[in-house]
mmCIF file of C-alpha atoms in Angstrom:
data_model
loop_
_atom_site.group_PDB
_atom_site.id
_atom_site.type_symbol
_atom_site.label_atom_id
_atom_site.label_comp_id
_atom_site.label_asym_id
_atom_site.label_seq_id
_atom_site.Cartn_x
_atom_site.Cartn_y
_atom_site.Cartn_z
ATOM 1 C CA MET A 904 -16.116 8.683 130.535
ATOM 2 C CA ASN A 905 -14.051 11.748 129.790
ATOM 3 C CA LEU A 906 -15.417 15.216 129.155
ATOM 4 C CA GLU A 907 -13.813 16.497 125.955
ATOM 5 C CA VAL A 908 -13.936 20.178 125.008
ATOM 6 C CA GLU A 909 -12.362 21.184 121.693
ATOM 7 C CA HIS A 910 -11.979 24.669 120.188
ATOM 8 C CA LEU A 911 -14.856 26.088 122.236
ATOM 9 C CA SER A 912 -15.596 29.744 121.496
ATOM 10 C CA LYS A 913 -18.344 32.001 122.797
ATOM 11 C CA THR A 914 -19.101 35.650 122.078
ATOM 12 C CA LEU A 915 -21.311 37.827 124.276
ATOM 13 C CA GLY A 916 -22.150 41.141 122.654
ATOM 14 C CA LYS A 917 -18.937 42.304 121.040
ATOM 15 C CA SER A 918 -16.672 40.438 123.467
ATOM 16 C CA LYS A 919 -15.153 37.028 122.798
ATOM 17 C CA VAL A 920 -15.450 35.469 126.230
ATOM 18 C CA LEU A 921 -14.019 32.079 125.239
ATOM 19 C CA ASP A 922 -11.503 31.734 122.426
ATOM 20 C CA LYS A 923 -10.906 28.211 121.064
ATOM 21 C CA VAL A 924 -10.756 26.641 124.526
ATOM 22 C CA SER A 925 -9.758 22.953 124.632
ATOM 23 C CA PHE A 926 -9.329 20.587 127.585
ATOM 24 C CA THR A 927 -10.081 17.056 128.810
ATOM 25 C CA LEU A 928 -11.492 16.178 132.232
ATOM 26 C CA LYS A 929 -11.301 12.633 133.598
ATOM 27 C CA PRO A 930 -13.593 10.803 136.054
ATOM 28 C CA GLY A 931 -12.556 10.454 139.675
ATOM 29 C CA LYS A 932 -11.050 13.934 139.679
ATOM 30 C CA VAL A 933 -12.017 17.290 141.164
ATOM 31 C CA TYR A 934 -11.095 20.323 139.070
ATOM 32 C CA ALA A 935 -11.121 23.980 140.126
ATOM 33 C CA LEU A 936 -11.901 26.567 137.478
ATOM 34 C CA LEU A 937 -10.082 29.805 138.279
ATOM 35 C CA GLY A 938 -9.901 33.280 136.824
ATOM 36 C CA SER A 939 -10.645 36.904 137.570
ATOM 37 C CA ASN A 940 -14.162 38.333 137.475
ATOM 38 C CA GLY A 941 -15.372 38.438 133.885
ATOM 39 C CA SER A 942 -12.870 35.827 132.709
ATOM 40 C CA GLY A 943 -15.632 33.504 131.461
ATOM 41 C CA LYS A 944 -15.866 30.933 134.252
ATOM 42 C CA SER A 945 -19.641 31.129 134.661
ATOM 43 C CA THR A 946 -20.101 31.299 130.895
ATOM 44 C CA LEU A 947 -18.124 28.081 130.469
ATOM 45 C CA LEU A 948 -20.201 26.277 133.087
ATOM 46 C CA LYS A 949 -23.427 27.528 131.512
ATOM 47 C CA ILE A 950 -22.321 26.165 128.141
ATOM 48 C CA LEU A 951 -21.396 22.781 129.632
ATOM 49 C CA SER A 952 -24.772 22.626 131.395
ATOM 50 C CA GLY A 953 -26.646 23.226 128.141
ATOM 51 C CA TYR A 954 -27.928 26.637 129.250
ATOM 52 C CA TYR A 955 -26.251 28.403 126.330
ATOM 53 C CA SER A 956 -26.845 26.910 122.899
ATOM 54 C CA HIS A 957 -25.060 29.428 120.684
ATOM 55 C CA TRP A 958 -21.368 28.592 120.678
ATOM 56 C CA THR A 959 -18.832 27.010 118.364
ATOM 57 C CA GLY A 960 -16.594 24.011 118.900
ATOM 58 C CA THR A 961 -17.231 20.484 120.162
ATOM 59 C CA ILE A 962 -18.233 19.222 123.608
ATOM 60 C CA SER A 963 -18.623 15.507 124.231
ATOM 61 C CA TYR A 964 -19.116 13.330 127.280
ATOM 62 C CA GLY A 965 -18.427 9.728 126.396
ATOM 63 C CA THR A 966 -20.528 9.049 123.309
ATOM 64 C CA LEU A 967 -22.800 12.052 123.892
ATOM 65 C CA ASP A 968 -22.363 15.237 121.898
ATOM 66 C CA LEU A 969 -23.806 18.267 123.706
ATOM 67 C CA LYS A 970 -25.284 19.844 120.585
ATOM 68 C CA THR A 971 -26.948 16.733 119.190
ATOM 69 C CA HIS A 972 -27.733 14.908 122.470
ATOM 70 C CA THR A 973 -28.550 17.865 124.727
ATOM 71 C CA LYS A 974 -31.183 16.213 126.936
ATOM 72 C CA PRO A 975 -29.284 12.939 127.588
ATOM 73 C CA PHE A 976 -26.193 15.052 128.276
ATOM 74 C CA GLN A 977 -28.116 17.151 130.796
ATOM 75 C CA PHE A 978 -29.524 14.072 132.523
ATOM 76 C CA LYS A 979 -25.958 13.109 133.390
ATOM 77 C CA THR A 980 -25.138 16.624 134.576
ATOM 78 C CA GLY A 981 -25.715 18.398 137.879
ATOM 79 C CA TYR A 982 -25.425 22.180 137.646
ATOM 80 C CA LEU A 983 -25.455 24.766 140.420
ATOM 81 C CA SER A 984 -25.387 28.343 139.160
ATOM 82 C CA GLU A 985 -23.775 31.133 141.151
ATOM 83 C CA SER A 986 -27.149 32.797 141.768
ATOM 84 C CA ASN A 987 -28.694 29.539 143.060
ATOM 85 C CA PRO A 988 -32.272 30.297 141.905
ATOM 86 C CA LEU A 989 -34.900 28.634 144.097
ATOM 87 C CA TYR A 990 -38.696 28.708 144.347
ATOM 88 C CA ASN A 991 -38.968 30.585 147.636
ATOM 89 C CA HIS A 992 -42.673 29.837 148.158
ATOM 90 C CA MET A 993 -42.034 26.079 148.263
ATOM 91 C CA TYR A 994 -41.165 23.932 151.256
ATOM 92 C CA VAL A 995 -37.747 22.276 151.152
ATOM 93 C CA GLN A 996 -38.982 18.736 150.521
ATOM 94 C CA GLU A 997 -41.643 19.981 148.126
ATOM 95 C CA TYR A 998 -38.964 21.719 146.071
ATOM 96 C CA LEU A 999 -36.663 18.684 146.002
ATOM 97 C CA ASP A 1000 -39.580 16.414 145.068
ATOM 98 C CA PHE A 1001 -40.369 18.853 142.252
ATOM 99 C CA ILE A 1002 -36.777 18.826 140.950
ATOM 100 C CA GLY A 1003 -36.520 15.066 141.387
ATOM 101 C CA GLY A 1004 -39.650 14.647 139.261
ATOM 102 C CA PHE A 1005 -37.766 15.855 136.199
ATOM 103 C CA TYR A 1006 -35.382 12.940 136.649
ATOM 104 C CA HIS A 1007 -38.015 10.368 137.669
ATOM 105 C CA ILE A 1008 -36.595 10.214 141.197
ATOM 106 C CA LYS A 1009 -38.699 8.427 143.824
ATOM 107 C CA LYS A 1010 -39.646 10.400 146.940
ATOM 108 C CA SER A 1011 -37.772 7.864 149.063
ATOM 109 C CA GLU A 1012 -34.596 8.932 147.249
ATOM 110 C CA THR A 1013 -35.447 12.557 147.937
ATOM 111 C CA LEU A 1014 -35.486 11.764 151.658
ATOM 112 C CA LYS A 1015 -31.999 10.276 151.376
ATOM 113 C CA THR A 1016 -30.775 13.465 149.752
ATOM 114 C CA LEU A 1017 -32.382 15.567 152.501
ATOM 115 C CA THR A 1018 -30.476 13.554 155.092
ATOM 116 C CA GLN A 1019 -27.221 13.669 153.135
ATOM 117 C CA PHE A 1020 -27.301 17.466 153.098
ATOM 118 C CA GLY A 1021 -28.511 17.894 156.678
ATOM 119 C CA LEU A 1022 -31.923 19.190 155.638
ATOM 120 C CA GLU A 1023 -34.194 16.586 157.237
ATOM 121 C CA SER A 1024 -35.145 18.990 160.052
ATOM 122 C CA TYR A 1025 -36.129 21.613 157.477
ATOM 123 C CA ARG A 1026 -38.186 19.466 155.131
ATOM 124 C CA TYR A 1027 -41.408 21.331 155.987
ATOM 125 C CA THR A 1028 -39.766 24.772 156.143
ATOM 126 C CA LYS A 1029 -40.366 27.307 153.402
ATOM 127 C CA ILE A 1030 -37.237 28.137 151.455
ATOM 128 C CA GLN A 1031 -37.826 31.884 151.824
ATOM 129 C CA VAL A 1032 -37.177 31.790 155.591
ATOM 130 C CA LEU A 1033 -33.929 29.806 155.404
ATOM 131 C CA SER A 1034 -30.545 31.382 156.030
ATOM 132 C CA LYS A 1035 -28.217 31.894 153.083
ATOM 133 C CA GLY A 1036 -26.183 28.838 154.082
ATOM 134 C CA TYR A 1037 -29.207 26.560 154.191
ATOM 135 C CA ARG A 1038 -30.522 27.947 150.928
ATOM 136 C CA GLN A 1039 -27.179 26.982 149.440
ATOM 137 C CA ARG A 1040 -27.598 23.490 150.870
ATOM 138 C CA VAL A 1041 -30.980 23.203 149.145
ATOM 139 C CA GLY A 1042 -29.420 24.239 145.834
ATOM 140 C CA LEU A 1043 -26.641 21.702 146.259
ATOM 141 C CA ALA A 1044 -29.130 18.962 147.176
ATOM 142 C CA ALA A 1045 -31.119 19.710 144.020
ATOM 143 C CA CYS A 1046 -27.908 19.511 142.010
ATOM 144 C CA PHE A 1047 -26.988 16.095 143.441
ATOM 145 C CA ILE A 1048 -30.487 14.585 143.632
ATOM 146 C CA HIS A 1049 -30.334 12.555 140.397
ATOM 147 C CA ASN A 1050 -26.852 11.181 141.105
ATOM 148 C CA PRO A 1051 -25.158 12.921 138.146
ATOM 149 C CA SER A 1052 -21.806 11.759 136.829
ATOM 150 C CA LEU A 1053 -20.749 15.275 135.767
ATOM 151 C CA LEU A 1054 -21.006 18.052 138.370
ATOM 152 C CA LEU A 1055 -20.695 21.733 137.495
ATOM 153 C CA LEU A 1056 -20.665 23.944 140.580
ATOM 154 C CA ASP A 1057 -20.396 27.741 140.389
ATOM 155 C CA GLU A 1058 -19.218 29.077 143.778
ATOM 156 C CA PRO A 1059 -20.804 26.096 145.612
ATOM 157 C CA THR A 1060 -19.540 27.069 149.090
ATOM 158 C CA ASN A 1061 -21.013 30.569 148.948
ATOM 159 C CA GLY A 1062 -22.786 31.208 152.251
ATOM 160 C CA LEU A 1063 -21.668 28.008 153.985
ATOM 161 C CA ASP A 1064 -20.249 28.260 157.492
ATOM 162 C CA ILE A 1065 -17.291 26.157 158.684
ATOM 163 C CA SER A 1066 -19.396 23.162 159.777
ATOM 164 C CA GLN A 1067 -21.415 23.224 156.548
ATOM 165 C CA LEU A 1068 -18.207 23.491 154.545
ATOM 166 C CA LYS A 1069 -16.886 20.329 156.195
ATOM 167 C CA VAL A 1070 -20.097 18.497 155.251
ATOM 168 C CA PHE A 1071 -19.718 19.701 151.672
ATOM 169 C CA GLU A 1072 -16.057 18.622 151.520
ATOM 170 C CA LYS A 1073 -17.018 15.121 152.710
ATOM 171 C CA ILE A 1074 -19.775 14.880 150.101
ATOM 172 C CA ILE A 1075 -17.345 15.891 147.356
ATOM 173 C CA SER A 1076 -14.780 13.380 148.611
ATOM 174 C CA ASP A 1077 -17.362 10.566 148.725
ATOM 175 C CA PHE A 1078 -18.985 11.546 145.455
ATOM 176 C CA LYS A 1079 -15.975 11.942 143.168
ATOM 177 C CA THR A 1080 -15.092 8.245 142.772
ATOM 178 C CA ASP A 1081 -16.374 7.707 139.225
ATOM 179 C CA ARG A 1082 -17.458 11.249 138.486
ATOM 180 C CA ILE A 1083 -16.096 14.502 137.143
ATOM 181 C CA ILE A 1084 -16.441 17.542 139.397
ATOM 182 C CA LEU A 1085 -15.682 21.029 138.098
ATOM 183 C CA PHE A 1086 -16.198 23.995 140.432
ATOM 184 C CA THR A 1087 -15.348 27.662 140.670
ATOM 185 C CA SER A 1088 -14.146 29.427 143.800
ATOM 186 C CA HIS A 1089 -12.354 32.639 144.682
ATOM 187 C CA ILE A 1090 -11.121 31.230 148.008
ATOM 188 C CA SER A 1091 -7.618 29.762 147.670
ATOM 189 C CA GLN A 1092 -7.983 27.545 150.752
ATOM 190 C CA GLU A 1093 -11.018 25.822 149.261
ATOM 191 C CA VAL A 1094 -9.246 25.359 145.935
ATOM 192 C CA GLU A 1095 -6.300 23.706 147.663
ATOM 193 C CA SER A 1096 -8.397 21.453 149.919
ATOM 194 C CA LEU A 1097 -11.004 20.367 147.365
ATOM 195 C CA SER A 1098 -9.303 20.180 143.977
ATOM 196 C CA GLU A 1099 -6.551 18.054 142.496
ATOM 197 C CA HIS A 1100 -6.172 20.082 139.312
ATOM 198 C CA GLN A 1101 -6.783 23.698 138.366
ATOM 199 C CA LEU A 1102 -7.827 25.265 135.087
ATOM 200 C CA VAL A 1103 -7.158 28.975 134.708
ATOM 201 C CA LEU A 1104 -9.131 31.187 132.333
ATOM 202 C CA ASN A 1105 -7.444 34.371 131.152
ATOM 203 C CA ARG A 1106 -8.560 36.533 128.235
ATOM 204 C CA GLY A 1107 -10.603 33.734 126.750
ATOM 205 C CA LYS A 1108 -7.798 31.186 126.889
ATOM 206 C CA ILE A 1109 -7.370 28.307 129.295
ATOM 207 C CA LYS A 1110 -4.444 26.427 130.782
ATOM 208 C CA PHE A 1111 -3.907 23.663 133.343
ATOM 209 C CA VAL A 1112 -1.954 24.373 136.520
#
């Protein structure tokens, strides 16, 4: 299924962050969303995730319209925000079980996700004592836990060291087969190694590169 965005506009305060943005994303592809700070990258991802509800235009994923089928749309979406909010008082597995519960995920599947993201040794560790890189892993695991077909990742490699980055690159490579992956990054090397297509936001407009 394609993700279709048509004439999407969003105003924050007195600023028009997105101005009649239109594009199509196809499954099996990894797309990088580029632009300077304040260009609207995070705003666009928040809209696609269903976080923002006040916008104009049309967003559809297959037969699902984001405005009229918000919950089914979100069930097919995995979203990692730039801030990666976590419940610090929880243990790693406890947190992933909690997130998985929203998607009716069995605990056995949670264990698979822990292993996939190299977190099995930290399953009984409180999130608050983890390093930044491992906290990012937990956020990514929560994003992937329900096997979404549309992934929206805002600075997903933030805090990852070289070895963790290689794990992430392999996951993206294995995961993209029938899915759409859209991510932001300010690191050109990551953009080149991970993405096949780039979308550039500038002054509320978008273009493919």
